[in-house]
Amino acid sequence: KPARQVADAEVVWRVPFYGFHTEVQRFVRLDLVNPWQKVTIGNMLNLGTVMGEALQPHEAHIPYILQFFIDYNLQG
């Protein structure tokens, strides 16, 4: 049995920051068991190896520590 990689999945509404967008769109936010695997899992989603359909991951290129600071509004 493969190890569980996703701890939680939540539907969120956000304005995309790539390109010009003025309206919110639906995204699925994934919280991973091992956040250091973010790039690997993002690549798998992009290639369609997870659900047989290519999904475009956002923010998968941002390093884990920086993402943590962004999520919790930390600076310094």
Coordinates of C-alpha atoms in Angstrom, one line a residue:
K1 CA 0.0 0.0 0.0
P2 CA 1.5 3.4 -1.0
A3 CA 2.3 5.9 1.7
R4 CA -0.2 8.7 2.2
Q5 CA 1.2 12.0 0.8
V6 CA -1.8 14.4 1.2
A7 CA -2.8 15.4 4.8
D8 CA -5.7 17.6 3.8
A9 CA -7.4 19.0 0.7
E10 CA -9.6 22.2 0.8
V11 CA -11.4 24.1 -1.9
V12 CA -10.4 27.8 -1.8
W13 CA -11.5 30.8 -3.9
R14 CA -8.6 33.1 -5.0
V15 CA -7.6 35.5 -7.7
P16 CA -4.9 33.9 -9.8
F17 CA -1.7 35.9 -9.9
Y18 CA -0.4 34.6 -13.2
G19 CA -1.7 36.8 -16.1
F20 CA -4.4 39.4 -15.7
H21 CA -7.4 38.3 -13.7
T22 CA -10.0 40.3 -11.8
E23 CA -12.3 37.5 -10.6
V24 CA -11.8 34.7 -8.1
Q25 CA -11.4 31.2 -9.3
R26 CA -11.7 27.8 -7.5
F27 CA -8.5 26.1 -6.5
V28 CA -7.8 23.0 -4.4
R29 CA -5.2 23.6 -1.6
L30 CA -3.3 20.5 -0.7
D31 CA -1.5 20.2 2.7
L32 CA 1.1 17.6 2.4
V33 CA 2.4 15.1 4.9
N34 CA 5.9 15.9 3.9
P35 CA 6.1 19.5 2.6
W36 CA 9.6 18.9 1.2
Q37 CA 7.9 16.7 -1.4
K38 CA 6.0 19.7 -2.9
V39 CA 8.0 20.0 -6.1
T40 CA 7.8 16.3 -6.8
I41 CA 4.1 16.1 -6.2
G42 CA 3.6 19.3 -8.2
N43 CA 5.4 17.7 -11.1
M44 CA 3.3 14.5 -10.8
L45 CA 0.1 16.6 -10.9
N46 CA 1.4 18.5 -13.9
L47 CA 2.2 15.3 -15.8
G48 CA -1.2 13.7 -15.1
T49 CA 0.2 10.7 -13.2
V50 CA -2.0 11.2 -10.2
M51 CA -5.6 11.2 -11.6
G52 CA -4.9 10.6 -15.3
E53 CA -5.5 14.3 -16.0
A54 CA -2.9 17.0 -16.0
L55 CA -3.6 19.6 -13.3
Q56 CA -1.8 22.9 -13.1
P57 CA -0.2 23.4 -9.7
H58 CA 0.3 26.9 -8.4
E59 CA 3.0 28.0 -6.0
A60 CA 4.6 24.5 -6.2
H61 CA 7.9 26.3 -7.1
I62 CA 8.0 28.3 -3.9
P63 CA 10.3 26.8 -1.3
Y64 CA 8.7 25.3 1.8
I65 CA 10.2 27.8 4.3
L66 CA 9.1 30.8 2.2
Q67 CA 5.6 29.4 1.7
F68 CA 5.3 28.9 5.5
F69 CA 6.2 32.6 6.0
I70 CA 3.6 33.6 3.4
D71 CA 0.9 31.5 4.9
Y72 CA 1.4 32.8 8.4
N73 CA 2.1 36.4 7.3
L74 CA 5.6 36.3 8.9
Q75 CA 8.4 38.8 8.0
G76 CA 12.0 39.2 8.9

